[in-house]
Coordinates of C-alpha atoms and ligand atoms in Angstrom, one line a residue:
X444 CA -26.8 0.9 10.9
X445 CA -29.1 0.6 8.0
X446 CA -30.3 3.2 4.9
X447 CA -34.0 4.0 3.4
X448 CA -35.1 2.3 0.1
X449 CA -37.8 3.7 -1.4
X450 CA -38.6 5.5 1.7
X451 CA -38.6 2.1 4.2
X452 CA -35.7 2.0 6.6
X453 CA -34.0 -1.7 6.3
X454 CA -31.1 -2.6 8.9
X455 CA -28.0 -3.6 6.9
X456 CA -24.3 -3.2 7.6
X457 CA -22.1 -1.9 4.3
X458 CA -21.9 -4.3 1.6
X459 CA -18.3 -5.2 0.8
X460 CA -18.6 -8.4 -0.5
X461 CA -18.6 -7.3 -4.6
X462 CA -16.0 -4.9 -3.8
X463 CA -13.4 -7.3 -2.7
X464 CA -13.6 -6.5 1.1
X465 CA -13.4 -2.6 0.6
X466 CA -15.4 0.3 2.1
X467 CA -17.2 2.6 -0.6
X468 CA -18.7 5.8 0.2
X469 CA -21.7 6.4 -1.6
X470 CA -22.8 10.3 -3.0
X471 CA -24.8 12.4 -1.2
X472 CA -28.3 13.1 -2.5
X473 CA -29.3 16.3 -2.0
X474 CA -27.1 18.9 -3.9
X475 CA -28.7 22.5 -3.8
X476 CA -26.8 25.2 -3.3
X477 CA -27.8 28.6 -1.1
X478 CA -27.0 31.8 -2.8
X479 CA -27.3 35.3 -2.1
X480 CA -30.5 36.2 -4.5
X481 CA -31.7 32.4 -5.1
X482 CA -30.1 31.8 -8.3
X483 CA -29.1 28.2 -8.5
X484 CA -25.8 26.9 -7.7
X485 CA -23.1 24.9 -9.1
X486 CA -25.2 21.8 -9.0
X487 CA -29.6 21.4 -8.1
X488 CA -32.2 24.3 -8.6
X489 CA -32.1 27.3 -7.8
X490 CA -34.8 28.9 -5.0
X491 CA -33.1 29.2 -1.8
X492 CA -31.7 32.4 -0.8
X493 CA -30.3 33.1 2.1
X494 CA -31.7 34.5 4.8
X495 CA -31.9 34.5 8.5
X496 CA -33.3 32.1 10.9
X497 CA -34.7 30.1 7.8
X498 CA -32.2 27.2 7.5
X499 CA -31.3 25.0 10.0
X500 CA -28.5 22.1 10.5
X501 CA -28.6 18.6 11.7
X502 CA -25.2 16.9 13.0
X503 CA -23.7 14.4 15.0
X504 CA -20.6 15.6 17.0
X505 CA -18.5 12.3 16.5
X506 CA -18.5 13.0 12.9
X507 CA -15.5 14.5 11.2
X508 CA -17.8 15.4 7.9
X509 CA -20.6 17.4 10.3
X510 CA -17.6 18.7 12.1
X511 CA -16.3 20.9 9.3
X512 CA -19.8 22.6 9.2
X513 CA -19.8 23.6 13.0
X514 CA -16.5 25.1 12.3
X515 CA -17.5 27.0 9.7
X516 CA -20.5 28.2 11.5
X517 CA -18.6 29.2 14.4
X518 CA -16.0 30.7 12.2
X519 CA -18.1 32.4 9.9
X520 CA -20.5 34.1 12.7
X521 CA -23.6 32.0 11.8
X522 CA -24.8 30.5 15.2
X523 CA -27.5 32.9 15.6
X524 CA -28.8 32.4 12.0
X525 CA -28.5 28.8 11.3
X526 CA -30.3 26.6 14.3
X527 CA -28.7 23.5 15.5
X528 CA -30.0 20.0 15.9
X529 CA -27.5 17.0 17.4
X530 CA -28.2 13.5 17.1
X531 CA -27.4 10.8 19.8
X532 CA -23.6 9.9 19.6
X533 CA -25.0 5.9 19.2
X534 CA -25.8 4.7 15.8
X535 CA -27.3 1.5 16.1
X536 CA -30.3 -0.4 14.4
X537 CA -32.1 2.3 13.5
X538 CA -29.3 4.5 12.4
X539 CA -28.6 8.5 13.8
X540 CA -31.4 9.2 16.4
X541 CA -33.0 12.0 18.8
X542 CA -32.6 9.6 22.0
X543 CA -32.4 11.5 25.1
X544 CA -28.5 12.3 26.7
X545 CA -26.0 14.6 27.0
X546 CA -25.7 17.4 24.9
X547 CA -28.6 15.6 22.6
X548 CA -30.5 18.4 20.9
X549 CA -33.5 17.0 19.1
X550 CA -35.7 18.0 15.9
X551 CA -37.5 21.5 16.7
X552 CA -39.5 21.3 13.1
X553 CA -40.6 17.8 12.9
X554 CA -40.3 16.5 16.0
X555 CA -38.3 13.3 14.2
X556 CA -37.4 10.4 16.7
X557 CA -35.0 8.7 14.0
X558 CA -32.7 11.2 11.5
X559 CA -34.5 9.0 8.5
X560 CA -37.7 10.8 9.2
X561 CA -35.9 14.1 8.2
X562 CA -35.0 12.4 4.5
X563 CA -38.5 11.0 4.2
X564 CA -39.9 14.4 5.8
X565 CA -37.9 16.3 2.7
X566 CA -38.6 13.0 -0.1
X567 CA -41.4 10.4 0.9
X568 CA -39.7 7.6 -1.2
X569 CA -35.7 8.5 -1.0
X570 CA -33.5 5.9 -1.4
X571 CA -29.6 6.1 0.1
X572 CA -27.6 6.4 3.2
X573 CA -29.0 8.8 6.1
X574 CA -26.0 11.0 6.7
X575 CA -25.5 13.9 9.0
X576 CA -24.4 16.7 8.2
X577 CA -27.9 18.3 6.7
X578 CA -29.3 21.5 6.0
X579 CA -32.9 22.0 6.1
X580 CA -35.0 24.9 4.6
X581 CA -37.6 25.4 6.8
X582 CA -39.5 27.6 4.0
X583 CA -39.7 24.8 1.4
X584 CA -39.4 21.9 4.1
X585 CA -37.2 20.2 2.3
X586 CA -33.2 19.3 2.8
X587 CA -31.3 21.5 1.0
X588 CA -28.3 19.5 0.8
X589 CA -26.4 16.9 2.8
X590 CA -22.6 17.0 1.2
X591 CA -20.4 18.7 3.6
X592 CA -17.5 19.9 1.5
X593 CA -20.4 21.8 -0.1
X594 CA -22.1 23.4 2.4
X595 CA -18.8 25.0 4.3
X596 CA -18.6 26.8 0.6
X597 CA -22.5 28.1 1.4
X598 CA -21.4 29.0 5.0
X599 CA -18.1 30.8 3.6
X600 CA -19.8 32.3 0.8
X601 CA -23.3 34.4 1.0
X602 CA -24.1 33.0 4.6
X603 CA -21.0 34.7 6.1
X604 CA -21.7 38.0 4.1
X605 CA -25.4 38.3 5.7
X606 CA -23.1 38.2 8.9
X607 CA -21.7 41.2 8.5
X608 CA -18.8 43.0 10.2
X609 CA -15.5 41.4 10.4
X610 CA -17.2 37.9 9.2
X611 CA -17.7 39.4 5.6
X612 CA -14.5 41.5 5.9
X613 CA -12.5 38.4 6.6
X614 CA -10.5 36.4 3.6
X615 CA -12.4 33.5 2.1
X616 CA -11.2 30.1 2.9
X617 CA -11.4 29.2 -0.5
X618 CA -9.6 32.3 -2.4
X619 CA -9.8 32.2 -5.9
X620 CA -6.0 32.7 -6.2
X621 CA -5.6 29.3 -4.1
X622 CA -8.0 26.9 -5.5
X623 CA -6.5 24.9 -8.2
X624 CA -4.0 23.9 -5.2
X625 CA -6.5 23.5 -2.7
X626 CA -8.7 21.2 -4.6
X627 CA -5.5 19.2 -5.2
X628 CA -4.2 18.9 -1.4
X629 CA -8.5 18.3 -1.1
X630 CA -8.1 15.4 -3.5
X631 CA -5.5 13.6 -1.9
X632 CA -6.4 14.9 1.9
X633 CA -10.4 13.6 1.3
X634 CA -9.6 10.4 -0.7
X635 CA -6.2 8.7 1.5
X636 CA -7.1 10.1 4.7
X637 CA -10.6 11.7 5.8
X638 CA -11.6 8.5 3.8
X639 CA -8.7 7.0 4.1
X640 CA -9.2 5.8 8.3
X641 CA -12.8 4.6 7.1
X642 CA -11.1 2.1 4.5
X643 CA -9.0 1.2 6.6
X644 CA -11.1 0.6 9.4
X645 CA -13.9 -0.9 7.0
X646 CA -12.0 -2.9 5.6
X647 CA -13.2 -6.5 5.6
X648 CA -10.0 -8.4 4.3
X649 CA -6.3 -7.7 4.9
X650 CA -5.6 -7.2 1.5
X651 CA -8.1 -4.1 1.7
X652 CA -7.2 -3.1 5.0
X653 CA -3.7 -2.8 4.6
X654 CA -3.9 -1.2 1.2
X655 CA -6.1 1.4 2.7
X656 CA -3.3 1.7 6.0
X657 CA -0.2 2.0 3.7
X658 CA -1.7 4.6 1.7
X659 CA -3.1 6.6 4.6
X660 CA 0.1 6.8 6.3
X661 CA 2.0 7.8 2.9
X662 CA -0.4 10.5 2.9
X663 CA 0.1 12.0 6.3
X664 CA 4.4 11.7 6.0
X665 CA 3.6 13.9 2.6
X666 CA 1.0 16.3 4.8
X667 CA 4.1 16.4 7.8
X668 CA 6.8 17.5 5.0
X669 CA 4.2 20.0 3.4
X670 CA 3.6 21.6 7.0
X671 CA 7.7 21.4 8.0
X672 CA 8.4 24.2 4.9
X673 CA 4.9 26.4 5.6
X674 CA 2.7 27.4 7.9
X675 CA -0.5 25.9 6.7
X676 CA -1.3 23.3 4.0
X677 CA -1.8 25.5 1.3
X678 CA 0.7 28.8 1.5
X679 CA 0.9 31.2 4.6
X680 CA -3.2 31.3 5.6
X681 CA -5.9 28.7 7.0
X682 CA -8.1 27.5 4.1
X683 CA -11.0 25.0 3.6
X684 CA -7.9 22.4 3.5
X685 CA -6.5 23.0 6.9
X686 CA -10.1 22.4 8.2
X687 CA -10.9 19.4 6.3
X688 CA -7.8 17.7 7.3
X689 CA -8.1 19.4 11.2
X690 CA -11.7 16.9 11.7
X691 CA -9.8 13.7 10.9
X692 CA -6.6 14.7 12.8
X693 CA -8.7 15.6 16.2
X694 CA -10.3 12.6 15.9
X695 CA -6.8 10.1 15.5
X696 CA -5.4 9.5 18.4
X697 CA -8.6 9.1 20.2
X698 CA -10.5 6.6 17.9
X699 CA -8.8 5.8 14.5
X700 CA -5.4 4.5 16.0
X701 CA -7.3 1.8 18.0
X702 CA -11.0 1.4 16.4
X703 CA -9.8 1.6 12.8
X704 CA -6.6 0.2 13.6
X705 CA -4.4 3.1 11.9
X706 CA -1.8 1.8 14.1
X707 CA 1.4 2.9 12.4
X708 CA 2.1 5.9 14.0
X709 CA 0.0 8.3 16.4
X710 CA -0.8 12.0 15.4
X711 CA 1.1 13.2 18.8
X712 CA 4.4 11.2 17.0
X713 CA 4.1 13.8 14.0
X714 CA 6.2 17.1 15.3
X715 CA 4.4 19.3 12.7
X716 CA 1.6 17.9 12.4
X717 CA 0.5 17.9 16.0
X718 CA 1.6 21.3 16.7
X719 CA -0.7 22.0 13.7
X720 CA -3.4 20.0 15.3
X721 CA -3.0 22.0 18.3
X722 CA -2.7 25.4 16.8
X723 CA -5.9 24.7 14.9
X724 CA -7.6 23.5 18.3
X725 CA -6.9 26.6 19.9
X726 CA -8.3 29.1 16.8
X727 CA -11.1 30.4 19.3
X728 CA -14.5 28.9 19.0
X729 CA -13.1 25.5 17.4
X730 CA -12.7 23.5 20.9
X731 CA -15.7 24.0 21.4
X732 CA -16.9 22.5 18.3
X733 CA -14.7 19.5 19.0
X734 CA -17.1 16.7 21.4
X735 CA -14.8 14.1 22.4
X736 CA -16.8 12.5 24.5
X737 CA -19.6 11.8 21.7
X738 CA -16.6 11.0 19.5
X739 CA -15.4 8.2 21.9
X740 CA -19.1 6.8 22.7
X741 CA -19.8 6.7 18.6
X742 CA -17.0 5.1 17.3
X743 CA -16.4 2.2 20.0
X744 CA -20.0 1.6 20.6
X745 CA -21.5 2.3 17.3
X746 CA -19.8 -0.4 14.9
X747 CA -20.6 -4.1 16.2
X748 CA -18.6 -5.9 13.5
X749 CA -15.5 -4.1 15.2
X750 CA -16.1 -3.6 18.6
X751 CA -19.0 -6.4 19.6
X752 CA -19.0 -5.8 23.3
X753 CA -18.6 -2.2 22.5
X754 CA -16.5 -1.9 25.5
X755 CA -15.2 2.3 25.6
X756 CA -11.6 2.3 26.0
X757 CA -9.7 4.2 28.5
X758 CA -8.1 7.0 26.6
X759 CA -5.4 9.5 27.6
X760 CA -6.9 13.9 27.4
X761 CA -6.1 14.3 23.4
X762 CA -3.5 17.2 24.8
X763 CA -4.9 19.8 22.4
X764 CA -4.5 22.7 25.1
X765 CA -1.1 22.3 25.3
X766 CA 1.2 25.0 23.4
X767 CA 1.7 24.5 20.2
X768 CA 5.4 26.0 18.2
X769 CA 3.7 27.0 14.9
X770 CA 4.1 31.0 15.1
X771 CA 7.7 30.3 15.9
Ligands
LIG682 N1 -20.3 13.0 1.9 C1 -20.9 13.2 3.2 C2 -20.6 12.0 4.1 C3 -21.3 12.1 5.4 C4 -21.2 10.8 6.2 O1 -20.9 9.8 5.7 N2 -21.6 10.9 7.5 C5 -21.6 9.7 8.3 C6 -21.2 10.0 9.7 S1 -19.5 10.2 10.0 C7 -23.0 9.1 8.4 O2 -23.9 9.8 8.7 N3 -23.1 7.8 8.2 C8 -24.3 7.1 8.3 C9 -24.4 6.0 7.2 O3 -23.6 5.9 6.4 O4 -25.4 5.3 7.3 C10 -20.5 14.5 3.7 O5 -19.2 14.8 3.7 O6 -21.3 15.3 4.1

């Protein structure tokens, strides 16, 4: 684990000592937006279009943040236009890399060995975290942007309307009727529980930690009485919400409830919001988005302040096949 400054890579573990033991997720650095005719986004320059075959993604399966982008590229009809690379599910010394292993897909631009030679590819003397998920213009060379909750809007937006066919006949995720509540259920879905498991699991005193816990679980009793009078977070279809929260959820029982300690209750004890879990499982293409076994390998052999013999747990199957009673 480690970040670049000024374009050198230096091994350090999160600083949580001026913070009074608690985890704080710095801002992604790259924030361009792709648009139908080039025109600049909400945020960066303007200058890339989209277009076919010229962007590509980098991701790590274990991570829930990557993991909303390789839903909305299935989802959205995208596979064919947007190439893939995966890192290695181990991040260790030298942060995210292209080691050789199962399901590895390396760097077919650059060749990098280490994901830091993307950033310092795109900006010789970048300074911040090396985070997955990434887009990458392969016309300019440079990363478009790296915050996910950003590019599922890209993928939605003028990405899945180059797709074509049902893909651009089908409702947005983010409808503009919706979106004052969505960014609300986003606020407090992102900040006590995508986040949420990392400050809890982060956490490097029990004030922090249990802070972090309390708040977490709060959040997910409010998210099971939400789903117990509707079908989906926000009103009667899947948004950009469902999703978001779906990536944390697949991943709880497995790894948070043990690695992070989020020990108060499991997922699978929730009756709506494991049939939930479930039904979003089974929307075809997303299981096969979902990687448990890089999931397992990153979590438990990645962080060496938690797990220092890294030893891989036994795990019960997550049960995600089984049927699920949310048309009932
Ligand atoms: N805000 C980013 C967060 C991405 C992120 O933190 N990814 C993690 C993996 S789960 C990462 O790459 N961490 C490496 C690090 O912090 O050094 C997003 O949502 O895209």
């Amino acid at each position: 684990m480690g970040l670049l400054v000024e374009g050198k890579w230096v091994d350090r573990w999160y600083d949580t000592e001026k913070t009074g033991g608690r985890f704080v997720r710095s801002e992604a650095g790259f924030r361009n937006w792709v648009t139908a005719d080039g025109s600049p986004g909400p945020s960066g320059e303007g200058g890339f279009e989209a277009q076919r075959g010229r962007y590509h993604l980098f991701v790590s399966y274990a991570c829930p943040w990557a993991h909303r982008t390789l839903i909305f590229r299935k989802l959205c009809g995208l596979e064919e236009m947007i190439g893939l690379s995966v890192v290695h599910p181990f991040m260790g010394d030298e942060g995210w890399t292209f080691e050789p292993g199962p399901k590895v897909v390396g760097d077919p631009i650059g060749d990098a060995k280490r994901l830091h030679q993307v950033y310092t590819r795109a900006k010789s003397d970048f300074t911040g975290r090396v985070t997955v998920p990434i887009l990458w213009d392969r016309e300019r060379g440079t990363i478009v942007n790296n915050e996910s909750s950003e590019l599922i809007r890209m993928f939605d937006g003028p990405f899945r309307q180059l797709a074509g066919g049902a893909f651009a006949e089908r409702p947005s995720m983010y409808p503009e009727a919706l979106r004052e509540e969505i960014d609300a259920v986003n606020a407090r879905v992102y900040d006590a529980i995508n986040n949420g498991v990392y400050k809890a699991g982060f956490a490097t005193t029990q004030d922090a930690y249990e802070e972090a816990v309390d708040e977490l679980f709060v959040a997910l009793d409010e998210m099971e009485a939400r789903l117990s009078k509707q079908r989906y977070l926000v009103g009667e279809q899947v948004t950009e919400a469902d999703w978001r929260l779906f990536t944390t959820l697949a991943r709880f029982d497995h790894v948070y409830f043990h690695h992070f300690k989020c020990a108060k209750r499991r997922i699978r004890d929730y009756p709506n919001l494991f049939n939930y879990l479930k039904e979003l499982y089974q929307v075809p293409g997303v299981a096969e988005t979902t990687h448990f076994d890089h999931i397992a390998e990153h979590y438990y052999t990645s962080h060496e302040t938690i797990n220092p013999h890294r030893i891989l747990p036994r795990l019960p199957d997550p049960g995600l096949d089984a049927p699920h009673d949310r048309g009932a």
